[in-house]
Tab-separated table of C-alpha atoms in Angstrom:
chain	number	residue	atom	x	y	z
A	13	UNK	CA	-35.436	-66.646	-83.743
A	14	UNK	CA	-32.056	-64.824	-85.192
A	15	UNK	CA	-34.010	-65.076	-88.653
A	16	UNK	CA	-37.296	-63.606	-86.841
A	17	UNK	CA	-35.491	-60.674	-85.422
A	18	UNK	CA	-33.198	-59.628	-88.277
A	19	UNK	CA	-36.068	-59.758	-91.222
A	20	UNK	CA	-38.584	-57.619	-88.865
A	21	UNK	CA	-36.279	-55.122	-87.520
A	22	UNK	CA	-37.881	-52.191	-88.872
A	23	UNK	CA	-40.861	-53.220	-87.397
A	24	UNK	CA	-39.123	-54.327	-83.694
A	25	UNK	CA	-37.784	-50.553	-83.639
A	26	UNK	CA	-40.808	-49.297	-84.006
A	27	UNK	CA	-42.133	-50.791	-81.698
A	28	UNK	CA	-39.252	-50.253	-79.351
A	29	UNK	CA	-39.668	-46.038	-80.215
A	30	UNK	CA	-43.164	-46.082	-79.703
A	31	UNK	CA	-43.234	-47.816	-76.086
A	32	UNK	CA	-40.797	-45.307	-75.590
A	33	UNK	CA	-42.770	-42.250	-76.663
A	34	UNK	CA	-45.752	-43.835	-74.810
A	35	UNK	CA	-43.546	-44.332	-71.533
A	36	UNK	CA	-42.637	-40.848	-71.810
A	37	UNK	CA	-46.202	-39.173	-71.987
A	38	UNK	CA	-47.576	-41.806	-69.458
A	39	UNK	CA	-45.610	-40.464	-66.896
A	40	UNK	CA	-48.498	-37.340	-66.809
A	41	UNK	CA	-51.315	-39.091	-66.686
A	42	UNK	CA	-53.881	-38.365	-64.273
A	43	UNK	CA	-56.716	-41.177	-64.843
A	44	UNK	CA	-57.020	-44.908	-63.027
A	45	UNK	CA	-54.999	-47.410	-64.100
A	46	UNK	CA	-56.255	-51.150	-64.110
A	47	UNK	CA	-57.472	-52.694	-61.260
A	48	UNK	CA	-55.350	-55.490	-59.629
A	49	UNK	CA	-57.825	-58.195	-60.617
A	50	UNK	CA	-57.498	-57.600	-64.004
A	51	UNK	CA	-53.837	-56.626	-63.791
A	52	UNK	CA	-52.782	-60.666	-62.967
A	53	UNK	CA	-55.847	-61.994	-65.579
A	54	UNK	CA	-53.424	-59.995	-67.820
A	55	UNK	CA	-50.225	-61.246	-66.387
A	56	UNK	CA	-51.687	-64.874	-66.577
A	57	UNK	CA	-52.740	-64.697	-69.742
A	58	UNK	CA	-49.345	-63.202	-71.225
A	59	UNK	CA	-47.409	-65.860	-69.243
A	60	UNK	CA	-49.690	-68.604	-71.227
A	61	UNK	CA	-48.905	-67.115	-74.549
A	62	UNK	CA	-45.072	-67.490	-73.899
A	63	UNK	CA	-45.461	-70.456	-72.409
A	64	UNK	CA	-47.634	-71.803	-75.675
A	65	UNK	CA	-45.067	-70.048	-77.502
A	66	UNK	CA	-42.031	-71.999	-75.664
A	67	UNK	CA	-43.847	-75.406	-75.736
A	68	UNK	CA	-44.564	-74.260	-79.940
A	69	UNK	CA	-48.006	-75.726	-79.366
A	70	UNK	CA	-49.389	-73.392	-82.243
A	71	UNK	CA	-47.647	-74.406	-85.590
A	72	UNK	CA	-46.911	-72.400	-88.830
A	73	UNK	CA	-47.939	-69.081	-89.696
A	74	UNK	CA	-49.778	-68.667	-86.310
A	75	UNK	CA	-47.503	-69.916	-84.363
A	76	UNK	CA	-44.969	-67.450	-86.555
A	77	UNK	CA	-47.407	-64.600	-85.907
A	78	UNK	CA	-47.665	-65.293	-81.832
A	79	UNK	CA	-43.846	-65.387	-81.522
A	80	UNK	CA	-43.469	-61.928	-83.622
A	81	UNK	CA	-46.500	-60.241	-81.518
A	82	UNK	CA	-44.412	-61.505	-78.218
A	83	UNK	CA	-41.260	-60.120	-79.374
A	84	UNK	CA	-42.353	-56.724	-80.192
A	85	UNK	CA	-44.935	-56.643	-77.756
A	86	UNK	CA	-41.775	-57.256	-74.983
A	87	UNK	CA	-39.891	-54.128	-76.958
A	88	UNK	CA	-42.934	-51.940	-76.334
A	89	UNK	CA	-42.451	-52.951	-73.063
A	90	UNK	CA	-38.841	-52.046	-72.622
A	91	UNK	CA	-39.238	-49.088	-74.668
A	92	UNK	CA	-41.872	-47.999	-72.397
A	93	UNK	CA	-39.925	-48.458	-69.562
A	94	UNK	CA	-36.866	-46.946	-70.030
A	95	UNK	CA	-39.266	-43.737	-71.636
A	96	UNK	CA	-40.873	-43.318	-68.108
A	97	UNK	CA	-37.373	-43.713	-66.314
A	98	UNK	CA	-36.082	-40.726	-68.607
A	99	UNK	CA	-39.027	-38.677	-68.344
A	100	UNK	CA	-38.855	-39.084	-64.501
A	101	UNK	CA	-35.602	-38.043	-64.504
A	102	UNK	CA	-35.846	-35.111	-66.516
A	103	UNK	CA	-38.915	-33.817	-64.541
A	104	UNK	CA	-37.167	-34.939	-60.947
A	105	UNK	CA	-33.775	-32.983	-62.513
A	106	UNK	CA	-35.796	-29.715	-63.595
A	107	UNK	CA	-38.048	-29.324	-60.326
A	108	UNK	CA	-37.468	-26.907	-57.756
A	109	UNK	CA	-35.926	-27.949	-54.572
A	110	UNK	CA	-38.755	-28.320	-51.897
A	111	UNK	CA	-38.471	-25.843	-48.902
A	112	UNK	CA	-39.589	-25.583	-45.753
């Protein structure tokens, strides 16, 4: 795993910046988001893949490729996050205070 993450930094910061940058502009968005059905087939189905990925069912290059698409997809993740915390609190920090 060291090995995994140090030869595809590059490509792990990337990742990292650009769940950021979409964390930051998702914070504006007006439209539906997924419905809760399809929001837990999605959670299921990523807890299988690290599960497969912990039990290394899948073997060489796949298995290689699963583990790399896990890692970054978790720093998109992250990177997402904390861009939607920031972006909250710069719009929370700029607003005017209510009155009543």
């Amino acid at each position: 795993m060291p090995y995994l993450v140090s030869f595809h930094l590059g490509w792990l910061i990337g990742s990292l910046l650009l769940g950021f940058c979409m964390g930051w502009i998702s914070v504006v968005q007006r439209g539906n988001g997924t419905s809760k059905v399809t929001a837990r087939w999605l959670a299921v189905l990523a807890a299988g893949l690290v599960a497969v990925s912990f039990a290394r069912v899948v073997p060489g290059r796949f298995g290689y490729w699963l583990d790399l698409g896990l890692i970054m997809f978790a720093c998109y993740l992250v990177g997402g996050a904390i861009g939607a915390w920031l972006r909250d609190r710069v719009v929370s920090r700029t607003a005017p205070p209510a009155t009543l």
